[in-house]
Coordinates of C-alpha atoms and ligand atoms in Angstrom, one line a residue:
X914 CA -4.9 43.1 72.6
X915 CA -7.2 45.6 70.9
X916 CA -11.0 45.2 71.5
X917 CA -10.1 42.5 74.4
X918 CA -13.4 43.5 76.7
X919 CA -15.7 43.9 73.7
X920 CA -15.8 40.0 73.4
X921 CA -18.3 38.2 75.9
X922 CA -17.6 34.2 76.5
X923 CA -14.9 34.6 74.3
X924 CA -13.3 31.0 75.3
X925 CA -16.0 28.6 76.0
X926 CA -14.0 25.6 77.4
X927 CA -16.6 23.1 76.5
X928 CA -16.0 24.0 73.3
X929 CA -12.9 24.6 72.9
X930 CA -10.7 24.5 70.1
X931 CA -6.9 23.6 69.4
X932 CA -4.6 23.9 66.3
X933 CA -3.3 20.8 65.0
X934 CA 0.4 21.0 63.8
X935 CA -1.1 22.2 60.1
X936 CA -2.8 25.2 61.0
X937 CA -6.0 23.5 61.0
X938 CA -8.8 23.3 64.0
X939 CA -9.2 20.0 66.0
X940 CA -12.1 19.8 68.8
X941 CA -10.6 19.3 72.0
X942 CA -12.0 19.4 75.7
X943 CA -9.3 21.0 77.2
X944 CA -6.2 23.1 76.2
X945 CA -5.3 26.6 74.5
X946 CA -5.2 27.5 71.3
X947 CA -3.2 30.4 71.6
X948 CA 0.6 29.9 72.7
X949 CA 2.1 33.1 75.2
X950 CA 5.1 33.2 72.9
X951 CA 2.9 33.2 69.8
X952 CA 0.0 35.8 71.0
X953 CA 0.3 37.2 74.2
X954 CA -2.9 39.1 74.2
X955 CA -4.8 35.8 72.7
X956 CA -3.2 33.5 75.1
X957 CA -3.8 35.9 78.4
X958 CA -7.1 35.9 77.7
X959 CA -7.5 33.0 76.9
X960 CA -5.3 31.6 80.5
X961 CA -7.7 33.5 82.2
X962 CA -11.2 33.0 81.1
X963 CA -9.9 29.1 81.1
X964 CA -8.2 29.1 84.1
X965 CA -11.5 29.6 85.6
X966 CA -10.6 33.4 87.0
X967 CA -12.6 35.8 84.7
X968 CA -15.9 35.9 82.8
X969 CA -16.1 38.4 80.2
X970 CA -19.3 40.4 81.0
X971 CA -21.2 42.5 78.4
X972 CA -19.8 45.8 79.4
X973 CA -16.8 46.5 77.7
X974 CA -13.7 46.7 80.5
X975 CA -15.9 45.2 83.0
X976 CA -15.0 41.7 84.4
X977 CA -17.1 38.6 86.5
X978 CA -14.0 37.6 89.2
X979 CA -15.1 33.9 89.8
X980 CA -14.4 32.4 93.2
X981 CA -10.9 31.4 91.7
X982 CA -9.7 34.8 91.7
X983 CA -11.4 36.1 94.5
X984 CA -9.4 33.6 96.7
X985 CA -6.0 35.1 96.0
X986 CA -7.6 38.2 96.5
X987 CA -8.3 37.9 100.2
X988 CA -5.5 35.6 100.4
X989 CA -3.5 39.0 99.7
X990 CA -5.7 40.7 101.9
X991 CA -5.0 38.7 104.7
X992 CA -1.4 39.1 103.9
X993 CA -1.8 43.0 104.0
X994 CA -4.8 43.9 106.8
X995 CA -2.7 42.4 109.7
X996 CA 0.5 44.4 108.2
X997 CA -1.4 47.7 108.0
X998 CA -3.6 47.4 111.2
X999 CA 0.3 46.8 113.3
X1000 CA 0.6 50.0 111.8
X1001 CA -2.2 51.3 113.8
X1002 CA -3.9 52.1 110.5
X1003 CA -7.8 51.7 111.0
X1004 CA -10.1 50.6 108.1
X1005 CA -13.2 52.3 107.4
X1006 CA -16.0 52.8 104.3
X1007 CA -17.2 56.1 102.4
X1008 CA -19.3 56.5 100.0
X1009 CA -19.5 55.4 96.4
X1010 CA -20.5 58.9 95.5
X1011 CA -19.5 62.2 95.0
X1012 CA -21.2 65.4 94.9
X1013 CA -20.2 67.5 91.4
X1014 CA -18.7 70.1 94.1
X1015 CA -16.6 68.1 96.0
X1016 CA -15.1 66.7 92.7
X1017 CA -14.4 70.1 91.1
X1018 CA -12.5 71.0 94.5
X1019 CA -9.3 69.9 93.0
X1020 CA -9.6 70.6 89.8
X1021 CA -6.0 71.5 88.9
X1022 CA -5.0 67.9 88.6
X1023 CA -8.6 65.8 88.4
X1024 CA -8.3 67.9 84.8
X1025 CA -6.1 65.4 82.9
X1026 CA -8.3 62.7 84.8
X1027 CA -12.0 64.4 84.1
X1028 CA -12.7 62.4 80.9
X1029 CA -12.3 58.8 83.1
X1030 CA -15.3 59.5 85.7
X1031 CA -18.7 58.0 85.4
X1032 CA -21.4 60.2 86.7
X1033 CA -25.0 59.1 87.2
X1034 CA -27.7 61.4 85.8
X1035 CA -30.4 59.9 86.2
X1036 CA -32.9 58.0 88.7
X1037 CA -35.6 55.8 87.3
X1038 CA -37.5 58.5 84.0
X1039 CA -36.4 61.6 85.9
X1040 CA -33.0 63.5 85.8
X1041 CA -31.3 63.8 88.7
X1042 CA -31.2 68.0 90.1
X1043 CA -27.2 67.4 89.5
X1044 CA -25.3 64.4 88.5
X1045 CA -23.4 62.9 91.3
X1046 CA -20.3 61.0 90.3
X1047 CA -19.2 57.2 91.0
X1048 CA -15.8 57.5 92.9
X1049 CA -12.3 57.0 90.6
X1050 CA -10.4 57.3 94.0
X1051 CA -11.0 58.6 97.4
X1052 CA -9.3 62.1 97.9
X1053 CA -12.3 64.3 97.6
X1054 CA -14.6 62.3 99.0
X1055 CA -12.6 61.8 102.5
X1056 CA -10.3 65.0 102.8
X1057 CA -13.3 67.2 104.0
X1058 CA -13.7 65.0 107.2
X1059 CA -10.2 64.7 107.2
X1060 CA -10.9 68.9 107.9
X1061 CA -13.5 68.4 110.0
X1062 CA -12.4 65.2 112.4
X1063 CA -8.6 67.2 112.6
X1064 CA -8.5 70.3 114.9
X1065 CA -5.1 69.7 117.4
X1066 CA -2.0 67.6 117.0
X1067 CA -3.8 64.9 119.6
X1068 CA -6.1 64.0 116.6
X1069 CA -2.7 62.9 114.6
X1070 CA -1.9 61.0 112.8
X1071 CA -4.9 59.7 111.2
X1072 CA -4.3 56.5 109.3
X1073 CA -7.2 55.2 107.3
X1074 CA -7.6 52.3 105.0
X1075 CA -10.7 50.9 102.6
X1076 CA -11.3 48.4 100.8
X1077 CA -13.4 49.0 98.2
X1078 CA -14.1 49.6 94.2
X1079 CA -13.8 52.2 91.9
X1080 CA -15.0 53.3 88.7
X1081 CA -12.1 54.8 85.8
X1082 CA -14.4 54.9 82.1
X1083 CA -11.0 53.8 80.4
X1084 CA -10.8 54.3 76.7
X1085 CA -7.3 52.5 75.3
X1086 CA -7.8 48.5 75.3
X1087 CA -9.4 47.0 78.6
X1088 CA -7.6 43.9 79.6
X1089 CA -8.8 41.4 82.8
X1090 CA -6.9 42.5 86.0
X1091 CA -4.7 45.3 84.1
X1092 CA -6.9 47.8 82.9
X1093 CA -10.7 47.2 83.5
X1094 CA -12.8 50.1 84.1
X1095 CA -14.1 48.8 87.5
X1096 CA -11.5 47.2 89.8
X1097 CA -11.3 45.9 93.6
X1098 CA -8.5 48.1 95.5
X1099 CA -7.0 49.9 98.8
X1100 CA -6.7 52.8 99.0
X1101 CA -4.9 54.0 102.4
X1102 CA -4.9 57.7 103.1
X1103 CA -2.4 59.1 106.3
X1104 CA -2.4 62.6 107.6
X1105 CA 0.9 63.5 110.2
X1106 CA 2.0 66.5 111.8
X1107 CA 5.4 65.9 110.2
X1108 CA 6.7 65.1 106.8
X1109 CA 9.4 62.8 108.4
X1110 CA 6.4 60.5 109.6
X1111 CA 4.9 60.8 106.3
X1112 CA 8.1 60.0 104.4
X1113 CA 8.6 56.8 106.6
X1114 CA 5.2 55.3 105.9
X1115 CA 5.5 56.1 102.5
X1116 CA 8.5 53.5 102.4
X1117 CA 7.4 50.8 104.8
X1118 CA 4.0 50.7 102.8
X1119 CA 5.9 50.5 99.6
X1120 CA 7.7 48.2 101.2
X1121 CA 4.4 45.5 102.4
X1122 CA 3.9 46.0 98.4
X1123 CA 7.1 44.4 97.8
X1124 CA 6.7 41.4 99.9
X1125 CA 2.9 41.4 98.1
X1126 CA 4.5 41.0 94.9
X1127 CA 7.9 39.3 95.8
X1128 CA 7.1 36.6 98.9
X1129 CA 3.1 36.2 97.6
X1130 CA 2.8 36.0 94.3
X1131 CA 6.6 35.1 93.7
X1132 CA 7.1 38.4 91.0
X1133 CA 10.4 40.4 91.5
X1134 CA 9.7 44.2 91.4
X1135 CA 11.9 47.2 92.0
X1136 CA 11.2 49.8 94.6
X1137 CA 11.6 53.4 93.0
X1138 CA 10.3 56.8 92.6
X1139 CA 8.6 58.3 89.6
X1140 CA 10.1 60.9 87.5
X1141 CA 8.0 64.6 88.0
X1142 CA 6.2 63.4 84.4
X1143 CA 5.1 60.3 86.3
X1144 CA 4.3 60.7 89.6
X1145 CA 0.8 61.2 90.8
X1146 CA 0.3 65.0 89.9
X1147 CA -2.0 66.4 93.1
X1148 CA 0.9 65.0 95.3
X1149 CA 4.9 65.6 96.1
X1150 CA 6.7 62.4 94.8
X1151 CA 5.2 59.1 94.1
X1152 CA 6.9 55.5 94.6
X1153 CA 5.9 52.5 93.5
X1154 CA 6.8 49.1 92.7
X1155 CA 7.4 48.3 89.1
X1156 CA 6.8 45.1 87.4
X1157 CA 8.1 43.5 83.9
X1158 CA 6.3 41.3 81.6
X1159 CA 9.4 39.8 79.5
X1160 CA 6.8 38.7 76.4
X1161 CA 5.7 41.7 75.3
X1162 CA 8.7 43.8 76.8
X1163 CA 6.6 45.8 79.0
X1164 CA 6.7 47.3 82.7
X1165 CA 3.9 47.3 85.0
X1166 CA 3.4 50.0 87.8
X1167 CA 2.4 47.1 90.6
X1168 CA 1.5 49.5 93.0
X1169 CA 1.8 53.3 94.4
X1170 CA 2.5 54.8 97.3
X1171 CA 2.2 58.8 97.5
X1172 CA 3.6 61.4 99.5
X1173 CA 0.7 63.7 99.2
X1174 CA 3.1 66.8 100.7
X1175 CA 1.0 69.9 101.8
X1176 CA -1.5 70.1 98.6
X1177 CA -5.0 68.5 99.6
X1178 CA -4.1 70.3 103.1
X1179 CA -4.5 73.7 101.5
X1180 CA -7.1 72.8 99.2
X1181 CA -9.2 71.5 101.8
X1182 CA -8.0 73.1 104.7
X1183 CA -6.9 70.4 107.0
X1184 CA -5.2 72.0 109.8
X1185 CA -4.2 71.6 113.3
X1186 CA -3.2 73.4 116.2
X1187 CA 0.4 72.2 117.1
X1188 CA 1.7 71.4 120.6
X1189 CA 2.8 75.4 120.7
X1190 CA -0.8 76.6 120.1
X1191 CA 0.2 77.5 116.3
X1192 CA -1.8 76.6 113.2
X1193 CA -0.6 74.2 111.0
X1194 CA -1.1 72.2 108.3
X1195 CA -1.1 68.4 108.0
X1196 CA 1.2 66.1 105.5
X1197 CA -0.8 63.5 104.1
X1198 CA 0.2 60.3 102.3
X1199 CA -2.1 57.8 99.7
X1200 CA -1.4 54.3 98.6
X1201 CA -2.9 51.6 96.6
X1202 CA -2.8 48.3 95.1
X1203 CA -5.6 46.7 93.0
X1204 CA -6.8 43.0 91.7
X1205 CA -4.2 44.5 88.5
X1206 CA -1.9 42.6 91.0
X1207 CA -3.4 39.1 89.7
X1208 CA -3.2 40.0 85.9
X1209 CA 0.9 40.6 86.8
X1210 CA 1.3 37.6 88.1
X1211 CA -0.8 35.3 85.6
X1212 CA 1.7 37.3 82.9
X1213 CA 4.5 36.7 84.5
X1214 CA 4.1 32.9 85.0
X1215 CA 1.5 31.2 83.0
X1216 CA 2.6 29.1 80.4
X1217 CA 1.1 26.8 77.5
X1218 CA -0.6 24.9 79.7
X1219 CA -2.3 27.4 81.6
X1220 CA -2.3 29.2 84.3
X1221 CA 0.4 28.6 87.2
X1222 CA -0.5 29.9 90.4
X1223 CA 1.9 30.2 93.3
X1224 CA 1.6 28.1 96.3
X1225 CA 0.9 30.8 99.0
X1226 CA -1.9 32.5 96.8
X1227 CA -3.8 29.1 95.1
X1228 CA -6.7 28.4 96.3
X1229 CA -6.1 24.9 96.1
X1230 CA -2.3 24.0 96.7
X1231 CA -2.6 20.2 96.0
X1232 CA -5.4 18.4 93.8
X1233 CA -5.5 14.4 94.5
X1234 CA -6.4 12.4 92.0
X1235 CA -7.5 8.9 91.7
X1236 CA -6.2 6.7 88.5
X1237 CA -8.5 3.6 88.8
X1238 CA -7.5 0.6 86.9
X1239 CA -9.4 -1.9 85.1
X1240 CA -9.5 -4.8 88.1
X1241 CA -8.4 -3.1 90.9
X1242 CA -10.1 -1.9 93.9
X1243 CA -11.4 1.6 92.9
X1244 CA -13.1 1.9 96.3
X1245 CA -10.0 1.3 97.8
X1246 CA -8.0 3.8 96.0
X1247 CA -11.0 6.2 97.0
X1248 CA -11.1 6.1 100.2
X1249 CA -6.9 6.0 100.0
X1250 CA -7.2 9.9 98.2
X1251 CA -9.7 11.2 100.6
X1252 CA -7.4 10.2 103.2
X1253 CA -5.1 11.8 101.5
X1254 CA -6.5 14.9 101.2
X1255 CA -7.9 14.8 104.9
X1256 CA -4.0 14.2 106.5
X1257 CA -3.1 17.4 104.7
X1258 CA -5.9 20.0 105.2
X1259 CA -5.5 18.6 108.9
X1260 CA -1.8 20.2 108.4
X1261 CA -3.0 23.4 107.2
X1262 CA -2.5 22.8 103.1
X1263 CA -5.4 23.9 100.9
X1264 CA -6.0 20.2 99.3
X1265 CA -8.6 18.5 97.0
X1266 CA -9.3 15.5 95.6
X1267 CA -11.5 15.0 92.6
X1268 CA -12.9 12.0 92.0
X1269 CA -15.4 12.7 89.8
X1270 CA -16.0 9.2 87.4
X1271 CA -17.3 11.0 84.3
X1272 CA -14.0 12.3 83.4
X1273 CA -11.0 10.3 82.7
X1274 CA -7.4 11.0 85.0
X1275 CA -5.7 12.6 81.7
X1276 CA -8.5 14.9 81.3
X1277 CA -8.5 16.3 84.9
X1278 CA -4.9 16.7 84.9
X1279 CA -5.2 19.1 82.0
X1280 CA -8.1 21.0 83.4
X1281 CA -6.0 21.2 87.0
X1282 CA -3.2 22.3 84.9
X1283 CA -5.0 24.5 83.6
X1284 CA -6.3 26.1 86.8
X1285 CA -2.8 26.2 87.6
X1286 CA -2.8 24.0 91.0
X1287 CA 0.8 24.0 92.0
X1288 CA 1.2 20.4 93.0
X1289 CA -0.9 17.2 91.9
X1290 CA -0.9 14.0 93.9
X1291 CA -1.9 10.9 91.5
X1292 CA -2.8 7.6 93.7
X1293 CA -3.1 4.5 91.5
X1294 CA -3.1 0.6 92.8
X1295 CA 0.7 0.4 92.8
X1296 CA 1.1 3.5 94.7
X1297 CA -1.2 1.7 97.0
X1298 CA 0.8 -1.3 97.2
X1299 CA 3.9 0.6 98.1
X1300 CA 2.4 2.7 100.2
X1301 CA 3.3 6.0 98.1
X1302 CA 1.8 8.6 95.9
X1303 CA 3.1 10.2 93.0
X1304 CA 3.2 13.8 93.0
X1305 CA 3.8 16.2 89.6
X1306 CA 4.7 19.9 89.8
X1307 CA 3.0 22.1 87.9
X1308 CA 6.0 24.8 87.8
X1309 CA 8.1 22.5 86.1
X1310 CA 6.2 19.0 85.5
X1311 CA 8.8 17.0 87.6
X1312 CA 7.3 14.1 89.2
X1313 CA 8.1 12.1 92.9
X1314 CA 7.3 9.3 94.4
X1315 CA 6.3 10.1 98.2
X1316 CA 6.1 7.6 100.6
X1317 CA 2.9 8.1 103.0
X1318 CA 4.8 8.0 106.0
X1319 CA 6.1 11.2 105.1
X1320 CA 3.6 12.9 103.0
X1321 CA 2.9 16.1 105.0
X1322 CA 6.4 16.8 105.1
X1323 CA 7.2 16.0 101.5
X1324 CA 4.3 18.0 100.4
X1325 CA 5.5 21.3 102.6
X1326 CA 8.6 20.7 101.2
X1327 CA 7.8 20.5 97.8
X1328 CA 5.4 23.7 98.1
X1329 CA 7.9 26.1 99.4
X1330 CA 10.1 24.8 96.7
X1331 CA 8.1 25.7 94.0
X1332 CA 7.4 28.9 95.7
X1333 CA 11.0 29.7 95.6
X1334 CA 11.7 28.4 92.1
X1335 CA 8.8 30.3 90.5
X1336 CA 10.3 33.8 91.8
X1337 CA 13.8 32.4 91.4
X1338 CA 12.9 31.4 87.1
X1339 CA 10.7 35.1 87.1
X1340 CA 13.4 36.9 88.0
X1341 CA 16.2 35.3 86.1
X1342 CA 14.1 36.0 83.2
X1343 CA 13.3 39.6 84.3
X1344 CA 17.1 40.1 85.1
X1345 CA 17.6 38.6 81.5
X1346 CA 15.8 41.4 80.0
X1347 CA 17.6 44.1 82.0
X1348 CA 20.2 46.4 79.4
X1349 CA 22.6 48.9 80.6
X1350 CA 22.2 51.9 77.9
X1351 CA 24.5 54.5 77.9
X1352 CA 23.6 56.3 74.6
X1353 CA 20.7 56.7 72.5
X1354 CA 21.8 54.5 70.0
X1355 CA 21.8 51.3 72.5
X1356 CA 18.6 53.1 74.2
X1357 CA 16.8 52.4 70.8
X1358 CA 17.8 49.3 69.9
X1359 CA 17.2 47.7 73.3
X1360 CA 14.1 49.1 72.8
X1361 CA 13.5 47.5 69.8
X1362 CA 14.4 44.2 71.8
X1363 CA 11.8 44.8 74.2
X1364 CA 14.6 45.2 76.7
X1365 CA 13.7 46.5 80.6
X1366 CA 16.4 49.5 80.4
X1367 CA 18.4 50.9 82.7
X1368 CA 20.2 54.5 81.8
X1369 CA 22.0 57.2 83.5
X1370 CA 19.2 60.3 83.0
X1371 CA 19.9 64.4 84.0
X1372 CA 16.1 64.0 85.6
X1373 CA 14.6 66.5 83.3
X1374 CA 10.9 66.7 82.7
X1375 CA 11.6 68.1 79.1
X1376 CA 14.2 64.9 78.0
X1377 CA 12.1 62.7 79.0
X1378 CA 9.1 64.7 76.8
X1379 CA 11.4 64.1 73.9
X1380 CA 11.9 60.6 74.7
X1381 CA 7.9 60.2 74.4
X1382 CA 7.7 61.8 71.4
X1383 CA 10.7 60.1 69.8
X1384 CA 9.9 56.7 70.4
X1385 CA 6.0 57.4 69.8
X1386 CA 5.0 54.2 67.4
X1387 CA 2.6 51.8 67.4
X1388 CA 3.2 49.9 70.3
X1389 CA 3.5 53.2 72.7
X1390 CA 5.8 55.5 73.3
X1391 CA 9.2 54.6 75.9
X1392 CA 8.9 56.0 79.3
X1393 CA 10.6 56.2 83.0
X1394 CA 9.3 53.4 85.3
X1395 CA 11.0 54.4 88.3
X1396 CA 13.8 55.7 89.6
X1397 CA 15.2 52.7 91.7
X1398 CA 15.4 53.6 95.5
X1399 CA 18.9 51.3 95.4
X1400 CA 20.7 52.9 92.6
X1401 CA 24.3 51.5 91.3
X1402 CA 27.0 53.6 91.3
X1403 CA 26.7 56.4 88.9
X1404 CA 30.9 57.5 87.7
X1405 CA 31.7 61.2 88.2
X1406 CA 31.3 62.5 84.6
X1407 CA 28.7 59.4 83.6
X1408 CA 26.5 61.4 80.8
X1409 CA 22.7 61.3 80.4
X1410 CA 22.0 58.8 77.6
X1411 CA 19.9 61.1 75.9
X1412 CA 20.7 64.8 76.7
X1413 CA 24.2 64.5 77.2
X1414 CA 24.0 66.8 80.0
X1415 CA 25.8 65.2 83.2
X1416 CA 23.8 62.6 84.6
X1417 CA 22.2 62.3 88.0
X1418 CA 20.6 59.4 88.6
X1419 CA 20.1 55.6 87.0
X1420 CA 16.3 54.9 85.8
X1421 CA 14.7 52.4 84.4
X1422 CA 12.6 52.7 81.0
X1423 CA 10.7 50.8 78.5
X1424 CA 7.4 50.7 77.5
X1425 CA 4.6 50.1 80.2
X1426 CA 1.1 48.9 80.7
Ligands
87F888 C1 -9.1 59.0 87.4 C2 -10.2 59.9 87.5 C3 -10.2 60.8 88.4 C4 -6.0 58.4 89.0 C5 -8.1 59.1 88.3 O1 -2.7 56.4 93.3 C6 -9.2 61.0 89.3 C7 -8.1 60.1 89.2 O2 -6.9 61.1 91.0 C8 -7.0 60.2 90.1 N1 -7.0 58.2 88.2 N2 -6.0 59.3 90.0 C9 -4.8 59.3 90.9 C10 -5.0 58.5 92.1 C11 -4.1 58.8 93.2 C12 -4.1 58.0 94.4 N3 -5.4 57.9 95.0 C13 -5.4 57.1 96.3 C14 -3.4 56.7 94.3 C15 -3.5 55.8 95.5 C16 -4.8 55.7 96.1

C-alpha cells in the first residue's frame, strides 16, 4: 500500500472506472476496480473513499472522516462512555500542547518515540521563544496534575477519560483508519493506591474493548498480553486485543490497555499519604482505542461490492427503495416506502428511503451496496398488491419477501441475524488462518502462508529479537501479537518452537499492521 496518503481524490466515484473481463477500462457509474483478493491495498482504498467514509486530504497520512464514518464513531462512543462512566471514570479535556519540558520529563522511553512528534515553531513571521509540541498521547501533559490534585488516599482513585486527537508524524505507509498521522481516540488514565485495583481495571477495560470489537463491529479478537519487546515501554505489562486481517495475513493491535506500574509515579512524583500517615506512591493504568477500530473492521468484512457495515454500527440499517414501473402508480408506491421507513424509525431502526427519480433502482442498489447498508427493502407494484416488501441482505445477498403485517419484526429479526452471521463468517475465517507450529520449520512456512500462528515460546526478549531479524523481508519482519490471556494447555516438556529451550507459554505471531 506504499505512498497510499500521497494520493488526493484518488477514486472519484463520478468517474469511476471498471475492468472489463480483458483487462481493458469500461466507464461505469458505480463499482470498484480493484478486487480485495486481487489488491488489498488498491481495493481498501478504494472501499473507503467510495464507500463514502474518507476523503484523501492534501497532507500525506491525514484523512477528511465524512459524516459516514463519524456515525460509527459515536455510535462506539455511546457504546463505551456509559460503560466507562459505571466505572465511576470521569471525562475531562487538556491541552493540545506541550511545553518542550514537560515532554523531555520522560525521556527514557519518549526516546524511541521522539522522531513521531510535531512541534510548532512558529506563530505568524516570528519564531516562537521555544517550540511547544502537538500532543502524541497524554502522559506528560496530565501526570503533573495527577501530582498536584493527589495528596492523601481520599483523593484515590482518580479515573480520567478524554476524548480527543493526537498527532504521531508517521513515516512507513499511511493508510485511512490504520495508520494516519492524526487520529480520533481515548485515552483513559487511572491512578489507585493498590496495584490489585489497577490490575482489575486493566482487564475489565480490555474487556469493554472486546465487546467493541466482538458485539459492535462483529470482529473476533483475542485478549492477551504483549511480550517485554512489545508492550508499551514507560509501563509494567501491556494487554490488548489483537485483530487479523486473513488477506494479507496480518494482525492488528485493536486496542491497549496498560498497567502503567510505579514508573510515571516516580518520574513525576505522584504520591499520597496512605490511611497510616505513610508516603506512598500511586499505580497508574492507561488505555486506548482509536478510529484504527473502523479501518479493522472495513478489512475484515468488505467485499467486491463494497463496504459492509454491521447493523449495530451503520448509520443507516435499512435503505427503502422504490422500483417504479412503467404504468403503475409511482405515487402510490411513494407514499407506500415512506411509510415504510416511518413504521421502522418509529421502532428505533436507523431507516431511509431514497427516492430520488434521476437515478434508476439498479444504480442505487449499487451505490447502497456500496456504502455497505446491511439490509435493503425494495417496494415495487406487486409488493404492493400483496401487501409485502422484498428485502436483500447485503452480508450475503439473500433476498425475502416480508409481509407488512410483520415488517418491524422481520426487519429486527433479519438485523440481528446478519449481525451474528458477519462475526460468525469473520471468525470462521480468522480461525481458518489459525496454525499450531511447533518447530521452526512449520513456523516459517505458515508464515509464508500468511498463517495467524500460534507456538509454544520460552518468553525471551532475545528469541524473539532473532525471530525479527530472521524473518526480516519485504513484507516485515514476524512478531508476537499477544500472549493470549486463555492459553491451551501447554504439555510438561512442550519445547519453544524456536529456541528449543522448554517452553512457557503459547503466543500468537505473524506479521502485523
Ligand atoms: C509517539 C510519540 C511520542 C506511542 C508515541 O497506548 C510518544 C508516544 O508514548 C507514546 N506513540 N506512545 C505510547 C502510548 C502509550 C499509551 N498512552 C495512553 C497508550 C494508551 C493511551
Amino acid at each position: 500500500m506504499a505512498g497510499k496518503g500521497d494520493k488526493p481524490a484518488k477514486a472519484d466515484k463520478s468517474a469511476a472506472v471498471a475492468k472489463s473481463g480483458k483487462g481493458r477500462k469500461k466507464e461505469t457509474g458505480l463499482g470498484l476496480t480493484n478486487t480485495k483478493d486481487g489488491n488489498f491495498g488498491e481495493w481498501y482504498s478504494e472501499v473507503v473513499t467510495n464507500g463514502e467514509m474518507i476523503e484523501y486530504y492534501e497532507i500525506s497520512g491525514c484523512y477528511i472522516l465524512r459524516p459516514w464514518t463519524m456515525a460509527i464513531w459515536e455510535i462506539m462512543q455511546n457504546f463505551f462512555d456509559p460503560e466507562i462512566k459505571k466505572m465511576n471514570i470521569k471525562t475531562c479535556y487538556f491541552p493540545l500542547f506541550v511545553s518542550n519540558n514537560v515532554l523531555q520529563k520522560e525521556k527514557d522511553h519518549i526516546e524511541g518515540f521522539a522522531p513521531e512528534v510535531a512541534w510548532v515553531t512558529r506563530s505568524g513571521d516570528s519564531d516562537l521563544e521555544v517550540p511547544i509540541a502537538i500532543r502524541p498521547t497524554s502522559e506528560t501533559v496530565m501526570y503533573p496534575y495527577f501530582s498536584k490534585w493527589i495528596r492523601g488516599h481520599r483523593d484515590l482513585p482518580l479515573r480520567l477519560n478524554q476524548w480527543c486527537n493526537v498527532v504521531r508524524w508517521e513515516f512507513s505507509n499511511p493508510t485511512p483508519f490504520i495508520r494516519s498521522r492524526e487520529f480520533l481516540w481515548q485515552e483513559g488514565h487511572t491512578a489507585f493506591a493498590t496495584k490489585e485495583e489497577a490490575d482489575t481495571e486493566v482487564l475489565e477495560i480490555l474487556e469493554l474493548y472486546r465487546r467493541l470489537y466482538e458485539e459492535y463491529l462483529a470482529v473476533p479478537v483475542v485478549k492477551g498480553r504483549k511480550s517485554e519487546l512489545e508492550k508499551f515501554a514507560g509501563g509494567l505489562y501491556t494487554t490488548s486485543v489483537e485483530a487479523f486481517i486473513p488477506n494479507t495475513g496480518r494482525g492488528v493491535q485493536g486496542a491497549t490497555s496498560h498497567c502503567l506500574g510505579q514508573n510515571f509515579a516516580k518520574m513525576f512524583e505522584i504520591n499520597f499519604e496512605d490511611e497510616k500517615g505513610e508516603k506512598a506512591m500511586v499505580w497508574q493504568n492507561s488505555w486506548a482505542y482509536s478510529t484504527r477500530t473502523i479501518g479493522v473492521m472495513v478489512m475484515v468484512h468488505g467485499d467486491d461490492k463494497g463496504l459492509v457495515l454491521p447493523p449495530k454500527v451503520a448509520a443507516v440499517q435499512v435503505i427503502v427503495v422504490h422500483v417504479p414501473y412503467k404504468d403503475a402508480d409511482v405515487k402510490e408506491i411513494i407514499n407506500a416506502c415512506s411509510a415504510t421507513v416511518k413504521t421502522l424509525c418509529d421502532a428505533g431502526i436507523r431507516a431511509e428511503a431514497d427516492l430520488r427519480e434521476n437515478y434508476s433502482p439498479g444504480w442505487k442498489y449499487s451505490h447502497w451496496e456500496m456504502k455497505g447498508v446491511p439490509l435493503r427493502i425494495e417496494i415495487g407494484p406487486k409488493d404492493l398488491a400483496n401487501n409485502q416488501a422484498r428485502a436483500v441482505r447485503r452480508d450475503n445477498g439473500a433476498k425475502v419477501d416480508i409481509p407488512m403485517a410483520d415488517l418491524v419484526d422481520s426487519v429486527k429479526g433479519m438485523l440481528d441475524t446478519i449481525q451474528q452471521n458477519m462475526f460468525d463468517v469473520a471468525k470462521e475465517k480468522r480461525d481458518a488462518c489459525i496454525q499450531v507450529t511447533k518447530t521452526w520449520d512449520e513456523f516459517i512456512e505458515a508464515l509464508g502462508q500468511k498463517k495467524l500462528i500460534l507456538a509454544p515460546w520460552c518468553d525471551e526478549e532475545e528469541v524473539e529479537k532473532e525471530v525479527k531479524a530472521k524473518t526480516k523481508g519485504e513484507t516485515g519482519a514476524a512478531k508476537t501479537l499477544c500472549s493470549p490471556l486463555e492459553q491451551p494447555e501447554l504439555p510438561e516438556g512442550t519445547l519453544c518452537f524456536a529456541s528449543g529451550k522448554p517452553a512457557k507459554k503459547w503466543t500468537y505471531w505473524g506479521r502485523s499492521y
